[in-house]
Short mmCIF file of C-alpha atoms and ligand atoms in Angstrom, two decimals:
data_model
loop_
_atom_site.label_atom_id
_atom_site.label_comp_id
_atom_site.label_asym_id
_atom_site.label_seq_id
_atom_site.Cartn_x
_atom_site.Cartn_y
_atom_site.Cartn_z
CA MET W 18 -1.69 -18.38 -2.01
CA GLY W 19 -1.64 -16.26 1.12
CA GLU W 20 -3.20 -16.75 4.49
CA ALA W 21 -6.88 -16.25 3.57
CA ARG W 22 -8.08 -15.64 7.12
CA VAL W 23 -8.59 -11.93 7.67
CA GLU W 24 -7.92 -10.43 11.10
CA VAL W 25 -10.29 -7.49 11.59
CA GLN W 26 -9.22 -4.92 14.17
CA VAL W 27 -12.13 -2.58 14.90
CA LEU W 28 -10.96 0.65 16.55
CA ALA W 29 -13.21 3.24 18.19
CA ASP W 30 -12.47 6.00 15.70
CA CYS W 31 -10.26 7.15 12.85
CA ASP W 32 -7.50 8.44 15.12
CA ALA W 33 -7.27 5.10 16.92
CA ALA W 34 -7.15 3.24 13.60
CA ASN W 35 -4.38 5.51 12.35
CA GLU W 36 -2.42 4.97 15.58
CA ALA W 37 -2.84 1.19 15.32
CA THR W 38 -1.58 1.26 11.73
CA ALA W 39 1.46 3.35 12.61
CA GLU W 40 2.24 1.01 15.49
CA LEU W 41 1.99 -2.04 13.23
CA PHE W 42 4.35 -0.35 10.76
CA VAL W 43 6.90 0.31 13.53
CA GLN W 44 6.77 -3.23 14.89
CA LEU W 45 7.07 -4.87 11.47
CA ALA W 46 9.91 -2.55 10.48
CA ARG W 47 11.88 -3.33 13.63
CA ASP W 48 11.29 -7.07 13.30
CA ALA W 49 12.26 -7.14 9.61
CA VAL W 50 15.49 -5.20 10.10
CA ARG W 51 16.44 -7.35 13.09
CA GLU W 52 15.76 -10.57 11.21
CA ARG W 53 16.73 -9.69 7.61
CA GLY W 54 18.57 -6.39 7.68
CA ARG W 55 15.92 -4.47 5.75
CA PHE W 56 12.21 -3.56 5.75
CA VAL W 57 10.39 -3.45 2.43
CA VAL W 58 7.05 -1.69 2.49
CA ALA W 59 4.59 -0.68 -0.22
CA LEU W 60 2.74 2.48 0.76
CA SER W 61 -0.89 2.97 -0.20
CA GLY W 62 -2.31 6.05 -1.84
CA GLY W 63 -5.31 8.29 -1.56
CA LYS W 64 -6.23 10.32 1.51
CA THR W 65 -6.61 7.63 4.18
CA PRO W 66 -2.93 6.91 4.89
CA GLN W 67 -1.86 10.54 5.15
CA PRO W 68 -2.44 10.83 8.93
CA VAL W 69 -0.50 7.58 9.38
CA HIS W 70 2.37 9.04 7.36
CA ALA W 71 2.26 12.09 9.63
CA LEU W 72 2.50 9.91 12.76
CA LEU W 73 5.45 8.03 11.26
CA ALA W 74 7.14 11.36 10.54
CA THR W 75 6.64 12.69 14.07
CA SER W 76 5.64 10.71 17.19
CA HIS W 77 6.81 7.34 15.78
CA ARG W 78 9.74 8.68 13.74
CA ASP W 79 12.63 7.67 15.95
CA ARG W 80 11.36 4.10 16.44
CA VAL W 81 11.77 3.14 12.77
CA PRO W 82 15.21 2.14 11.36
CA TRP W 83 14.70 4.38 8.31
CA GLU W 84 18.18 3.77 6.89
CA GLN W 85 17.18 0.13 6.25
CA VAL W 86 13.70 0.88 4.84
CA HIS W 87 12.76 0.47 1.18
CA ALA W 88 9.50 2.23 0.22
CA TRP W 89 7.49 1.23 -2.85
CA PHE W 90 4.00 2.29 -3.90
CA GLY W 91 1.15 -0.14 -4.59
CA ASP W 92 -0.15 2.19 -7.25
CA GLU W 93 0.21 5.66 -8.69
CA ARG W 94 -1.83 8.17 -10.56
CA CYS W 95 -0.35 9.14 -13.97
CA VAL W 96 0.54 12.67 -12.94
CA PRO W 97 3.88 14.35 -12.20
CA PRO W 98 5.39 13.63 -8.75
CA ASP W 99 4.72 17.16 -7.53
CA ASP W 100 1.05 17.00 -8.50
CA ARG W 101 -1.32 17.19 -5.52
CA ALA W 102 -2.93 13.91 -6.73
CA SER W 103 0.37 12.01 -6.84
CA ASN W 104 0.56 9.21 -4.26
CA PHE W 105 4.33 9.65 -4.16
CA GLY W 106 3.91 13.43 -3.78
CA MET W 107 1.48 13.00 -0.89
CA ALA W 108 3.81 10.53 0.85
CA ARG W 109 6.83 12.74 0.26
CA ARG W 110 5.16 15.82 1.76
CA ALA W 111 3.77 13.96 4.79
CA LEU W 112 6.55 11.44 5.46
CA LEU W 113 9.50 10.91 3.12
CA ASP W 114 10.86 14.45 3.35
CA HIS W 115 10.87 14.15 7.16
CA VAL W 116 12.70 10.87 7.76
CA PRO W 117 16.25 9.70 6.92
CA ILE W 118 15.27 7.08 4.33
CA PRO W 119 17.98 7.01 1.63
CA PRO W 120 16.54 8.49 -1.60
CA SER W 121 17.83 5.45 -3.53
CA GLN W 122 15.50 3.34 -1.38
CA VAL W 123 12.36 5.24 -2.37
CA HIS W 124 11.02 3.46 -5.45
CA ARG W 125 8.34 5.69 -6.94
CA LEU W 126 6.28 4.79 -9.99
CA GLN W 127 6.99 7.43 -12.64
CA GLY W 128 3.56 8.92 -13.14
CA GLU W 129 4.96 11.67 -15.32
CA LEU W 130 5.80 9.23 -18.12
CA ALA W 131 3.45 7.76 -20.69
CA PRO W 132 1.54 5.03 -18.79
CA GLY W 133 2.85 2.14 -20.86
CA LEU W 134 6.47 3.24 -20.55
CA ALA W 135 6.10 3.96 -16.81
CA ALA W 136 4.57 0.52 -16.26
CA ASP W 137 7.37 -1.21 -18.17
CA ARG W 138 10.04 0.66 -16.21
CA ALA W 139 8.40 -0.04 -12.85
CA ASP W 140 7.84 -3.68 -13.80
CA ALA W 141 11.52 -4.09 -14.68
CA GLU W 142 12.70 -2.31 -11.51
CA LEU W 143 10.41 -4.35 -9.27
CA ARG W 144 11.37 -7.60 -11.02
CA ALA W 145 15.06 -6.85 -10.43
CA PHE W 146 14.36 -5.87 -6.83
CA ALA W 147 12.38 -9.08 -6.26
CA ALA W 148 15.46 -11.09 -7.18
CA THR W 149 17.17 -9.69 -4.07
CA ALA W 150 14.35 -10.67 -1.72
CA PRO W 151 15.56 -12.82 1.17
CA ASP W 152 13.61 -16.13 1.22
CA GLY W 153 11.72 -14.97 -1.89
CA VAL W 154 9.13 -12.80 -0.14
CA LEU W 155 8.96 -9.41 -1.84
CA PHE W 156 7.37 -7.17 0.79
CA ASP W 157 7.40 -7.23 4.54
CA LEU W 158 4.34 -4.99 4.61
CA MET W 159 1.82 -4.16 1.89
CA MET W 160 -0.28 -1.20 2.98
CA LEU W 161 -3.61 -0.90 1.21
CA GLY W 162 -6.68 1.28 1.21
CA ALA W 163 -10.17 0.54 -0.02
CA GLY W 164 -12.37 2.47 -2.37
CA ALA W 165 -16.12 2.72 -1.75
CA ASP W 166 -16.51 0.41 -4.77
CA GLY W 167 -14.17 -2.17 -3.26
CA HIS W 168 -11.10 -1.37 -5.33
CA THR W 169 -7.66 -1.49 -3.81
CA ALA W 170 -4.45 -0.03 -5.19
CA SER W 171 -5.71 0.67 -8.72
CA LEU W 172 -7.36 -2.70 -9.22
CA PHE W 173 -11.00 -1.88 -9.90
CA PRO W 174 -13.97 -4.28 -9.85
CA GLY W 175 -14.54 -5.94 -13.21
CA ASN W 176 -11.31 -4.62 -14.68
CA LYS W 177 -9.22 -7.11 -16.64
CA SER W 178 -6.14 -6.00 -14.70
CA LEU W 179 -7.44 -8.17 -11.84
CA GLU W 180 -6.70 -11.27 -13.92
CA GLU W 181 -3.12 -10.30 -14.82
CA ARG W 182 -0.74 -12.95 -13.56
CA THR W 183 2.44 -12.22 -15.53
CA ARG W 184 3.17 -8.51 -15.18
CA MET W 185 4.14 -7.15 -11.77
CA VAL W 186 3.15 -3.56 -12.60
CA MET W 187 0.71 -2.49 -15.29
CA ALA W 188 -1.07 0.54 -16.67
CA THR W 189 -4.81 0.63 -16.18
CA ARG W 190 -7.76 3.03 -16.22
CA ALA W 191 -9.93 4.14 -13.31
CA PRO W 192 -13.71 4.22 -13.79
CA ASP W 193 -15.42 7.50 -14.69
CA GLY W 194 -15.66 9.86 -11.76
CA MET W 195 -12.46 8.67 -10.10
CA GLU W 196 -9.65 11.14 -9.51
CA VAL W 197 -7.16 10.75 -12.42
CA LYS W 198 -8.16 8.14 -15.01
CA ASP W 199 -4.74 6.83 -16.06
CA ARG W 200 -3.16 4.71 -13.34
CA LEU W 201 -0.21 2.42 -12.64
CA THR W 202 -0.81 -0.51 -10.32
CA MET W 203 0.92 -3.51 -8.89
CA THR W 204 -0.99 -6.63 -9.89
CA LEU W 205 -2.91 -8.95 -7.57
CA PRO W 206 -0.16 -11.58 -7.07
CA VAL W 207 2.31 -8.81 -6.20
CA LEU W 208 -0.01 -7.14 -3.69
CA SER W 209 -0.26 -10.52 -1.94
CA ASP W 210 3.50 -11.18 -2.11
CA ALA W 211 3.91 -9.72 1.37
CA ARG W 212 4.38 -11.25 4.78
CA VAL W 213 1.70 -8.93 6.09
CA VAL W 214 -1.06 -7.15 4.19
CA ALA W 215 -2.55 -4.30 6.21
CA LEU W 216 -5.70 -2.64 4.93
CA LEU W 217 -6.67 0.65 6.58
CA ALA W 218 -10.25 1.77 6.02
CA THR W 219 -12.13 4.42 7.96
CA GLY W 220 -15.46 6.16 7.56
CA THR W 221 -18.94 5.02 6.61
CA SER W 222 -18.27 5.27 2.86
CA LYS W 223 -16.15 2.08 3.04
CA ARG W 224 -18.66 0.01 5.02
CA ASP W 225 -20.58 -1.54 2.13
CA ALA W 226 -17.43 -2.52 0.23
CA LEU W 227 -15.87 -4.15 3.28
CA ARG W 228 -19.04 -6.07 4.05
CA ARG W 229 -19.36 -7.32 0.45
CA ALA W 230 -15.66 -7.81 -0.19
CA GLU W 231 -15.33 -11.54 0.42
CA ALA W 232 -18.76 -12.68 -0.84
CA ASP W 233 -18.63 -10.54 -3.98
CA GLY W 234 -14.98 -11.16 -4.75
CA LEU W 235 -14.17 -7.45 -4.71
CA PRO W 236 -10.51 -6.57 -5.27
CA VAL W 237 -10.04 -5.51 -1.65
CA GLY W 238 -11.16 -8.99 -0.55
CA ARG W 239 -8.75 -10.78 -2.88
CA VAL W 240 -5.45 -9.61 -1.38
CA HIS W 241 -4.06 -11.96 1.26
CA GLY W 242 -0.65 -11.76 2.88
CA ARG W 243 1.58 -14.81 3.13
CA GLU W 244 1.46 -14.74 6.93
CA ARG W 245 -1.19 -12.19 7.96
CA THR W 246 -4.00 -10.17 6.43
CA VAL W 247 -5.07 -7.42 8.81
CA TRP W 248 -7.98 -5.05 8.26
CA ILE W 249 -7.65 -2.03 10.53
CA VAL W 250 -11.00 -0.27 10.55
CA ASP W 251 -12.91 2.19 12.66
CA ARG W 252 -16.47 1.59 13.85
CA ASP W 253 -17.85 3.77 11.06
CA ALA W 254 -16.25 1.60 8.40
CA TRP W 255 -17.18 -1.68 10.06
CA GLY W 256 -20.66 -0.81 11.21
CA ALA W 257 -19.98 -2.07 14.73
C1 LIG N 340 -5.36 5.50 -4.87
C2 LIG N 340 -5.23 4.40 -3.84
C3 LIG N 340 -6.54 3.74 -3.69
C4 LIG N 340 -7.07 4.24 -2.37
C5 LIG N 340 -8.55 4.17 -2.33
C6 LIG N 340 -9.09 4.88 -1.09
O1 LIG N 340 -4.41 5.73 -5.62
O2 LIG N 340 -6.43 6.15 -4.85
O3 LIG N 340 -4.19 3.62 -3.95
O4 LIG N 340 -6.54 2.35 -3.72
O5 LIG N 340 -6.52 3.47 -1.31
O6 LIG N 340 -9.04 4.82 -3.49
O7 LIG N 340 -8.80 6.24 -1.24
P1 LIG N 340 -9.07 7.24 -0.03
O8 LIG N 340 -8.13 6.84 1.05
O9 LIG N 340 -8.74 8.61 -0.59
O10 LIG N 340 -10.51 7.07 0.37
#
């Protein structure tokens, strides 16, 4: 298993947390390309990472070796890629359309397909990609967010998908009230198959989940990187 110790970086506000996340992305990308010739990152979804994507597309753009970057997605909503709720669509509008990452190195989950078929295709693609991983570590950086209920990617508390240990990507369902019920998600072992896991959480709505995460075994508290697990939070989310 990964390095269970969590490093918590508490930043003054949301902007500072976004800046710290973008800076971590840049540093890990440069180190990975220097050491292994590529940087493999899984982007998170939802609203939180969008300002980070914007920083990476503007002020931090020229510091990332985009030609050697592979971008995956920790999860996806089962909607077409141009849907406003698509994690790929949000990342494309804020980041991927603005940086020279080769299209063949953007590995989106096909939310437009029937969930089972999309999961099988993504599972097969990720399994094949994993076979090319230098020293057997799949991701250099796994970017995650946290739901107010303590979910991460599309692994929701109490959902049987949390116990999946064979599939790398699976179809699952979000609880009532969540945006888009049908989801695709990387499974827990895959989310942790990263040198560094970086969770970005801002705002008071995440505070309870972060506080309870470890003690209550919430999904967000069960992802640990092989080398580092970093929670980048603002004061509102941490209650400092
Ligand atoms: C998703 C994300 C999910 C997200 C949290 C937080 O598809 O929704 O992958 O895990 O990180 O739901 O979402 P917000 O950033 O919008 O609060």
